[in-house]
Structure formats: structure tokens, C-alpha cells
Amino acid sequence: MNVENTQVQMRKGILEFCILHIISRGEVYASDMLEELTAAKIMVVEGTLYPLLTRLKNAGLVEYKWVESVSGPPRKYYTLTDTGKQFLIELQKTWEELVSSTQQIIQHKNGNASEGNSFTEEEYAP
């Protein structure tokens, strides 16, 4: 099994959630989303982002408006719809449950949940 493939799948699994969070802050341009996602080390390229934004729009979760630009062609600025806001609230609840459940499993050691214990390479080295 390839660790990079699993890492990519983990990032893909939270990409929609992260994009909706970015858009929830107010009107946002796609290149600004790319910049923030890249800075957060959630690797994404335009070829991934734009189809996802289209899917979110077609699902009624986001909408966009064209805004004239002084430095080039008009830009699409994305916002959440009311449906998108409710959808994000539900995803946030799911995220919090997943984080809690995952931490419970990660911190569980030898039959006892122990605060602060986390995975170390030495403990699991063959």
C-alpha cells in the first residue's frame, strides 16, 4: 500500500468541507480559494477545484456572480446559498464527531484511554 495515495484520499475527503468553509466567510474568488488551500497543505489544482465548484453550484449549495475587474476579465465570486449554509452546518457536526471519534481511537492505549498519548514511530516499529 502506498502512503501517498492514502494521504491524497484523506485530503480529498475533506476538500468539499474546506471549500464550503472558505466560501462561508463571504464572496470569494476561486484563485483565493486555491491560495488558501495550498497554504493549508490541502493540495488542489484548478483542474480539481473548478469541477467541484460546478458540482456545488449544481447542487444548489453555492452561487456566483460576475464582477468586473480593472486588471483583466470579469471574475466569478462565490457565496453560499441558504441551502449551502445548512449543508455546512451538518458537515461541521459530522466533522466534530469524526475528530472526537478519531481522537478517542488514537489516544486509546492498552485498554485504557490515556490523555495526551499519540502515535509514535518507536511504539509501532516492526
Tab-separated table of N, CA and C in Angstrom:
chain	number	residue	atom	x	y	z
A	1	MET	N	0.834	-1.177	0.000
A	1	MET	CA	0.000	0.000	0.000
A	1	MET	C	0.878	1.240	0.000
A	2	ASN	N	0.430	2.269	-0.687
A	2	ASN	CA	1.209	3.488	-0.841
A	2	ASN	C	0.655	4.572	0.092
A	3	VAL	N	1.495	5.082	0.992
A	3	VAL	CA	1.047	6.078	1.969
A	3	VAL	C	0.593	7.368	1.283
A	4	GLU	N	1.252	7.748	0.192
A	4	GLU	CA	0.861	8.978	-0.501
A	4	GLU	C	-0.561	8.886	-1.041
A	5	ASN	N	-0.943	7.716	-1.556
A	5	ASN	CA	-2.309	7.540	-2.065
A	5	ASN	C	-3.329	7.713	-0.950
A	6	THR	N	-3.040	7.158	0.212
A	6	THR	CA	-3.960	7.294	1.345
A	6	THR	C	-4.033	8.744	1.799
A	7	GLN	N	-2.907	9.430	1.827
A	7	GLN	CA	-2.897	10.836	2.215
A	7	GLN	C	-3.736	11.671	1.243
A	8	VAL	N	-3.609	11.414	-0.043
A	8	VAL	CA	-4.387	12.133	-1.050
A	8	VAL	C	-5.875	11.885	-0.836
A	9	GLN	N	-6.254	10.646	-0.566
A	9	GLN	CA	-7.665	10.323	-0.344
A	9	GLN	C	-8.204	11.010	0.904
A	10	MET	N	-7.385	11.102	1.943
A	10	MET	CA	-7.813	11.794	3.164
A	10	MET	C	-8.068	13.275	2.862
A	11	ARG	N	-7.174	13.889	2.104
A	11	ARG	CA	-7.337	15.302	1.753
A	11	ARG	C	-8.567	15.504	0.875
A	12	LYS	N	-8.761	14.619	-0.092
A	12	LYS	CA	-9.932	14.727	-0.968
A	12	LYS	C	-11.220	14.624	-0.168
A	13	GLY	N	-11.204	13.803	0.863
A	13	GLY	CA	-12.392	13.602	1.676
A	13	GLY	C	-12.844	14.844	2.416
A	14	ILE	N	-11.934	15.755	2.710
A	14	ILE	CA	-12.309	16.967	3.435
A	14	ILE	C	-12.285	18.215	2.554
A	15	LEU	N	-11.969	18.052	1.287
A	15	LEU	CA	-11.844	19.198	0.391
A	15	LEU	C	-13.148	19.982	0.264
A	16	GLU	N	-14.261	19.315	0.029
A	16	GLU	CA	-15.548	19.989	-0.124
A	16	GLU	C	-15.896	20.769	1.147
A	17	PHE	N	-15.667	20.155	2.287
A	17	PHE	CA	-15.912	20.791	3.583
A	17	PHE	C	-15.079	22.071	3.713
A	18	CYS	N	-13.801	21.995	3.383
A	18	CYS	CA	-12.912	23.151	3.488
A	18	CYS	C	-13.323	24.262	2.516
A	19	ILE	N	-13.689	23.891	1.300
A	19	ILE	CA	-14.120	24.889	0.315
A	19	ILE	C	-15.383	25.597	0.789
A	20	LEU	N	-16.339	24.840	1.298
A	20	LEU	CA	-17.560	25.461	1.805
A	20	LEU	C	-17.264	26.407	2.970
A	21	HIS	N	-16.314	26.034	3.818
A	21	HIS	CA	-15.928	26.918	4.927
A	21	HIS	C	-15.319	28.210	4.405
A	22	ILE	N	-14.453	28.112	3.427
A	22	ILE	CA	-13.827	29.307	2.854
A	22	ILE	C	-14.906	30.218	2.267
A	23	ILE	N	-15.828	29.643	1.513
A	23	ILE	CA	-16.879	30.436	0.877
A	23	ILE	C	-17.823	31.033	1.923
A	24	SER	N	-17.996	30.348	3.050
A	24	SER	CA	-18.942	30.824	4.073
A	24	SER	C	-18.533	32.164	4.672
A	25	ARG	N	-17.283	32.553	4.521
A	25	ARG	CA	-16.810	33.819	5.091
A	25	ARG	C	-17.256	35.036	4.288
A	26	GLY	N	-17.736	34.805	3.068
A	26	GLY	CA	-18.157	35.911	2.211
A	26	GLY	C	-17.726	35.651	0.784
A	27	GLU	N	-18.010	36.591	-0.090
A	27	GLU	CA	-17.676	36.418	-1.502
A	27	GLU	C	-16.199	36.099	-1.659
A	28	VAL	N	-15.926	35.095	-2.468
A	28	VAL	CA	-14.536	34.681	-2.649
A	28	VAL	C	-14.302	34.260	-4.093
A	29	TYR	N	-13.144	34.608	-4.573
A	29	TYR	CA	-12.703	34.297	-5.923
A	29	TYR	C	-11.951	32.965	-5.897
A	30	ALA	N	-12.085	32.175	-6.947
A	30	ALA	CA	-11.505	30.826	-6.968
A	30	ALA	C	-10.003	30.817	-6.721
A	31	SER	N	-9.272	31.765	-7.275
A	31	SER	CA	-7.823	31.758	-7.063
A	31	SER	C	-7.472	32.017	-5.597
A	32	ASP	N	-8.315	32.772	-4.896
A	32	ASP	CA	-8.094	32.977	-3.462
A	32	ASP	C	-8.320	31.672	-2.696
A	33	MET	N	-9.305	30.882	-3.143
A	33	MET	CA	-9.536	29.571	-2.528
A	33	MET	C	-8.316	28.682	-2.738
A	34	LEU	N	-7.824	28.651	-3.976
A	34	LEU	CA	-6.643	27.836	-4.279
A	34	LEU	C	-5.467	28.232	-3.395
A	35	GLU	N	-5.270	29.526	-3.240
A	35	GLU	CA	-4.161	30.021	-2.426
A	35	GLU	C	-4.284	29.563	-0.972
A	36	GLU	N	-5.480	29.676	-0.414
A	36	GLU	CA	-5.680	29.279	0.976
A	36	GLU	C	-5.534	27.769	1.150
A	37	LEU	N	-6.088	27.006	0.229
A	37	LEU	CA	-5.982	25.547	0.311
A	37	LEU	C	-4.532	25.097	0.188
A	38	THR	N	-3.779	25.739	-0.692
A	38	THR	CA	-2.363	25.406	-0.864
A	38	THR	C	-1.575	25.769	0.388
A	39	ALA	N	-1.845	26.944	0.953
A	39	ALA	CA	-1.155	27.371	2.180
A	39	ALA	C	-1.445	26.410	3.330
A	40	ALA	N	-2.638	25.827	3.332
A	40	ALA	CA	-3.019	24.882	4.384
A	40	ALA	C	-2.555	23.460	4.080
A	41	LYS	N	-1.818	23.295	2.988
A	41	LYS	CA	-1.267	21.999	2.569
A	41	LYS	C	-2.359	20.987	2.192
A	42	ILE	N	-3.494	21.509	1.752
A	42	ILE	CA	-4.516	20.650	1.162
A	42	ILE	C	-4.348	20.835	-0.333
A	43	MET	N	-3.502	20.010	-0.906
A	43	MET	CA	-3.102	20.180	-2.283
A	43	MET	C	-4.301	20.079	-3.215
A	44	VAL	N	-4.450	21.098	-4.030
A	44	VAL	CA	-5.526	21.112	-5.006
A	44	VAL	C	-5.063	21.949	-6.192
A	45	VAL	N	-5.517	21.595	-7.353
A	45	VAL	CA	-5.185	22.334	-8.565
A	45	VAL	C	-6.483	22.817	-9.192
A	46	GLU	N	-6.364	23.750	-10.124
A	46	GLU	CA	-7.548	24.290	-10.780
A	46	GLU	C	-8.415	23.189	-11.374
A	47	GLY	N	-7.770	22.168	-11.923
A	47	GLY	CA	-8.500	21.067	-12.542
A	47	GLY	C	-9.331	20.266	-11.554
A	48	THR	N	-9.050	20.411	-10.281
A	48	THR	CA	-9.850	19.777	-9.223
A	48	THR	C	-10.890	20.756	-8.688
A	49	LEU	N	-10.488	21.999	-8.495
A	49	LEU	CA	-11.349	22.991	-7.858
A	49	LEU	C	-12.559	23.356	-8.712
A	50	TYR	N	-12.346	23.678	-9.982
A	50	TYR	CA	-13.457	24.165	-10.799
A	50	TYR	C	-14.567	23.141	-11.000
A	51	PRO	N	-14.262	21.881	-11.264
A	51	PRO	CA	-15.368	20.912	-11.340
A	51	PRO	C	-16.115	20.757	-10.014
A	52	LEU	N	-15.391	20.861	-8.900
A	52	LEU	CA	-16.038	20.773	-7.591
A	52	LEU	C	-16.956	21.973	-7.359
A	53	LEU	N	-16.498	23.169	-7.731
A	53	LEU	CA	-17.339	24.351	-7.604
A	53	LEU	C	-18.591	24.238	-8.477
A	54	THR	N	-18.440	23.691	-9.665
A	54	THR	CA	-19.593	23.483	-10.550
A	54	THR	C	-20.568	22.496	-9.930
A	55	ARG	N	-20.045	21.424	-9.352
A	55	ARG	CA	-20.904	20.435	-8.697
A	55	ARG	C	-21.645	21.057	-7.505
A	56	LEU	N	-20.954	21.881	-6.726
A	56	LEU	CA	-21.587	22.551	-5.589
A	56	LEU	C	-22.667	23.529	-6.062
A	57	LYS	N	-22.409	24.213	-7.174
A	57	LYS	CA	-23.405	25.127	-7.739
A	57	LYS	C	-24.624	24.345	-8.236
A	58	ASN	N	-24.383	23.261	-8.967
A	58	ASN	CA	-25.483	22.455	-9.494
A	58	ASN	C	-26.314	21.821	-8.381
A	59	ALA	N	-25.698	21.603	-7.230
A	59	ALA	CA	-26.406	21.042	-6.074
A	59	ALA	C	-27.151	22.124	-5.293
A	60	GLY	N	-26.997	23.378	-5.705
A	60	GLY	CA	-27.690	24.470	-5.035
A	60	GLY	C	-27.030	24.931	-3.748
A	61	LEU	N	-25.759	24.551	-3.543
A	61	LEU	CA	-25.065	24.914	-2.302
A	61	LEU	C	-24.311	26.232	-2.410
A	62	VAL	N	-23.859	26.550	-3.612
A	62	VAL	CA	-23.157	27.816	-3.836
A	62	VAL	C	-23.765	28.505	-5.053
A	63	GLU	N	-23.529	29.798	-5.105
A	63	GLU	CA	-23.898	30.579	-6.281
A	63	GLU	C	-22.746	31.529	-6.555
A	64	TYR	N	-22.767	32.124	-7.726
A	64	TYR	CA	-21.704	33.065	-8.037
A	64	TYR	C	-22.268	34.261	-8.772
A	65	LYS	N	-21.468	35.306	-8.767
A	65	LYS	CA	-21.809	36.476	-9.570
A	65	LYS	C	-20.534	36.932	-10.259
A	66	TRP	N	-20.734	37.506	-11.420
A	66	TRP	CA	-19.615	38.046	-12.179
A	66	TRP	C	-19.348	39.473	-11.720
A	67	VAL	N	-18.076	39.786	-11.496
A	67	VAL	CA	-17.675	41.133	-11.090
A	67	VAL	C	-16.600	41.610	-12.054
A	68	GLU	N	-16.803	42.793	-12.591
A	68	GLU	CA	-15.813	43.370	-13.498
A	68	GLU	C	-14.498	43.596	-12.754
A	69	SER	N	-13.409	43.387	-13.470
A	69	SER	CA	-12.082	43.558	-12.883
A	69	SER	C	-11.352	44.667	-13.624
A	70	VAL	N	-10.635	45.501	-12.883
A	70	VAL	CA	-9.858	46.569	-13.518
A	70	VAL	C	-8.588	46.028	-14.163
A	71	SER	N	-8.182	44.826	-13.755
A	71	SER	CA	-6.913	44.281	-14.248
A	71	SER	C	-7.093	43.070	-15.154
A	72	GLY	N	-8.245	42.910	-15.773
A	72	GLY	CA	-8.435	41.772	-16.653
A	72	GLY	C	-9.902	41.460	-16.855
A	73	PRO	N	-10.168	40.215	-17.209
A	73	PRO	CA	-11.558	39.823	-17.472
A	73	PRO	C	-12.389	39.789	-16.188
A	74	PRO	N	-13.712	39.746	-16.326
A	74	PRO	CA	-14.573	39.649	-15.134
A	74	PRO	C	-14.238	38.390	-14.328
A	75	ARG	N	-14.511	38.442	-13.039
A	75	ARG	CA	-14.222	37.319	-12.145
A	75	ARG	C	-15.512	36.795	-11.539
A	76	LYS	N	-15.523	35.491	-11.291
A	76	LYS	CA	-16.640	34.858	-10.594
A	76	LYS	C	-16.353	34.900	-9.104
A	77	TYR	N	-17.279	35.437	-8.340
A	77	TYR	CA	-17.169	35.425	-6.892
A	77	TYR	C	-18.265	34.518	-6.332
A	78	TYR	N	-17.853	33.578	-5.490
A	78	TYR	CA	-18.746	32.549	-4.959
A	78	TYR	C	-19.249	32.921	-3.571
A	79	THR	N	-20.513	32.562	-3.297
A	79	THR	CA	-21.110	32.691	-1.976
A	79	THR	C	-21.941	31.438	-1.709
A	80	LEU	N	-22.226	31.201	-0.432
A	80	LEU	CA	-23.096	30.078	-0.073
A	80	LEU	C	-24.552	30.493	-0.215
A	81	THR	N	-25.363	29.563	-0.654
A	81	THR	CA	-26.812	29.750	-0.635
A	81	THR	C	-27.300	29.403	0.771
A	82	ASP	N	-28.568	29.645	1.037
A	82	ASP	CA	-29.132	29.247	2.327
A	82	ASP	C	-29.027	27.732	2.497
A	83	THR	N	-29.262	27.003	1.414
A	83	THR	CA	-29.123	25.541	1.454
A	83	THR	C	-27.678	25.161	1.750
A	84	GLY	N	-26.737	25.880	1.157
A	84	GLY	CA	-25.325	25.621	1.396
A	84	GLY	C	-24.925	25.886	2.836
A	85	LYS	N	-25.503	26.926	3.429
A	85	LYS	CA	-25.216	27.231	4.834
A	85	LYS	C	-25.695	26.104	5.742
A	86	GLN	N	-26.902	25.601	5.476
A	86	GLN	CA	-27.438	24.500	6.281
A	86	GLN	C	-26.607	23.229	6.074
A	87	PHE	N	-26.212	22.990	4.831
A	87	PHE	CA	-25.383	21.832	4.499
A	87	PHE	C	-24.066	21.893	5.258
A	88	LEU	N	-23.460	23.082	5.301
A	88	LEU	CA	-22.191	23.264	6.010
A	88	LEU	C	-22.366	23.034	7.506
A	89	ILE	N	-23.473	23.459	8.072
A	89	ILE	CA	-23.738	23.215	9.496
A	89	ILE	C	-23.748	21.713	9.773
A	90	GLU	N	-24.397	20.959	8.904
A	90	GLU	CA	-24.443	19.496	9.072
A	90	GLU	C	-23.053	18.876	8.909
A	91	LEU	N	-22.291	19.358	7.927
A	91	LEU	CA	-20.924	18.845	7.752
A	91	LEU	C	-20.057	19.176	8.959
A	92	GLN	N	-20.254	20.362	9.533
A	92	GLN	CA	-19.484	20.759	10.721
A	92	GLN	C	-19.759	19.803	11.869
A	93	LYS	N	-21.021	19.442	12.071
A	93	LYS	CA	-21.377	18.481	13.122
A	93	LYS	C	-20.685	17.143	12.866
A	94	THR	N	-20.729	16.698	11.628
A	94	THR	CA	-20.086	15.426	11.271
A	94	THR	C	-18.585	15.505	11.504
A	95	TRP	N	-17.970	16.633	11.121
A	95	TRP	CA	-16.529	16.809	11.319
A	95	TRP	C	-16.174	16.709	12.801
A	96	GLU	N	-16.932	17.396	13.638
A	96	GLU	CA	-16.655	17.378	15.078
A	96	GLU	C	-16.794	15.974	15.652
A	97	GLU	N	-17.787	15.222	15.190
A	97	GLU	CA	-17.943	13.835	15.629
A	97	GLU	C	-16.766	12.974	15.165
A	98	LEU	N	-16.335	13.173	13.925
A	98	LEU	CA	-15.202	12.407	13.402
A	98	LEU	C	-13.915	12.713	14.156
A	99	VAL	N	-13.673	13.977	14.429
A	99	VAL	CA	-12.469	14.362	15.175
A	99	VAL	C	-12.495	13.724	16.558
A	100	SER	N	-13.625	13.812	17.226
A	100	SER	CA	-13.752	13.241	18.556
A	100	SER	C	-13.552	11.726	18.532
A	101	SER	N	-14.206	11.061	17.602
A	101	SER	CA	-14.091	9.603	17.498
A	101	SER	C	-12.669	9.176	17.160
A	102	THR	N	-12.057	9.910	16.238
A	102	THR	CA	-10.690	9.578	15.835
A	102	THR	C	-9.727	9.780	16.999
A	103	GLN	N	-9.890	10.882	17.728
A	103	GLN	CA	-9.022	11.128	18.885
A	103	GLN	C	-9.207	10.042	19.942
A	104	GLN	N	-10.427	9.602	20.134
A	104	GLN	CA	-10.688	8.531	21.096
A	104	GLN	C	-9.924	7.275	20.708
A	105	ILE	N	-9.932	6.942	19.437
A	105	ILE	CA	-9.225	5.744	18.971
A	105	ILE	C	-7.720	5.939	19.050
A	106	ILE	N	-7.222	7.098	18.624
A	106	ILE	CA	-5.780	7.355	18.628
A	106	ILE	C	-5.224	7.361	20.052
A	107	GLN	N	-5.978	7.914	20.991
A	107	GLN	CA	-5.483	8.041	22.359
A	107	GLN	C	-5.695	6.789	23.189
A	108	HIS	N	-6.437	5.837	22.682
A	108	HIS	CA	-6.693	4.594	23.414
A	108	HIS	C	-5.432	3.748	23.382
A	109	LYS	N	-4.985	3.283	24.554
A	109	LYS	CA	-3.741	2.512	24.615
A	109	LYS	C	-3.877	1.422	25.655
A	110	ASN	N	-3.605	0.190	25.254
A	110	ASN	CA	-3.621	-0.954	26.163
A	110	ASN	C	-4.889	-1.044	27.007
A	111	GLY	N	-6.025	-0.806	26.358
A	111	GLY	CA	-7.294	-0.934	27.048
A	111	GLY	C	-7.686	0.266	27.882
A	112	ASN	N	-6.842	1.286	27.933
A	112	ASN	CA	-7.160	2.483	28.714
A	112	ASN	C	-7.031	3.705	27.830
A	113	ALA	N	-8.029	4.550	27.865
A	113	ALA	CA	-7.923	5.815	27.145
A	113	ALA	C	-7.003	6.703	27.959
A	114	SER	N	-5.913	7.111	27.376
A	114	SER	CA	-4.951	7.924	28.120
A	114	SER	C	-4.781	9.264	27.425
A	115	GLU	N	-5.040	10.317	28.176
A	115	GLU	CA	-4.951	11.669	27.632
A	115	GLU	C	-3.520	11.961	27.196
A	116	GLY	N	-3.434	12.624	26.045
A	116	GLY	CA	-2.138	13.100	25.598
A	116	GLY	C	-1.283	12.077	24.883
A	117	ASN	N	-1.623	10.806	24.949
A	117	ASN	CA	-0.828	9.820	24.231
A	117	ASN	C	-1.192	9.848	22.771
A	118	SER	N	-0.189	9.847	21.933
A	118	SER	CA	-0.425	9.791	20.500
A	118	SER	C	0.585	8.835	19.892
A	119	PHE	N	0.381	8.549	18.663
A	119	PHE	CA	1.208	7.612	17.923
A	119	PHE	C	2.652	8.095	17.851
A	120	THR	N	3.581	7.211	18.143
A	120	THR	CA	4.996	7.488	17.897
A	120	THR	C	5.561	6.343	17.084
A	121	GLU	N	6.496	6.640	16.223
A	121	GLU	CA	7.067	5.618	15.351
A	121	GLU	C	7.727	4.493	16.146
A	122	GLU	N	8.349	4.846	17.274
A	122	GLU	CA	9.048	3.844	18.058
A	122	GLU	C	8.094	2.765	18.591
A	123	GLU	N	6.894	3.199	18.990
A	123	GLU	CA	5.928	2.262	19.556
A	123	GLU	C	5.456	1.226	18.539
A	124	TYR	N	5.431	1.612	17.279
A	124	TYR	CA	4.843	0.742	16.272
A	124	TYR	C	5.844	0.220	15.263
A	125	ALA	N	7.120	0.463	15.498
A	125	ALA	CA	8.147	-0.006	14.576
A	125	ALA	C	8.212	-1.531	14.620
A	126	PRO	N	8.378	-2.154	13.453
A	126	PRO	CA	8.436	-3.629	13.425
A	126	PRO	C	9.702	-4.165	14.077
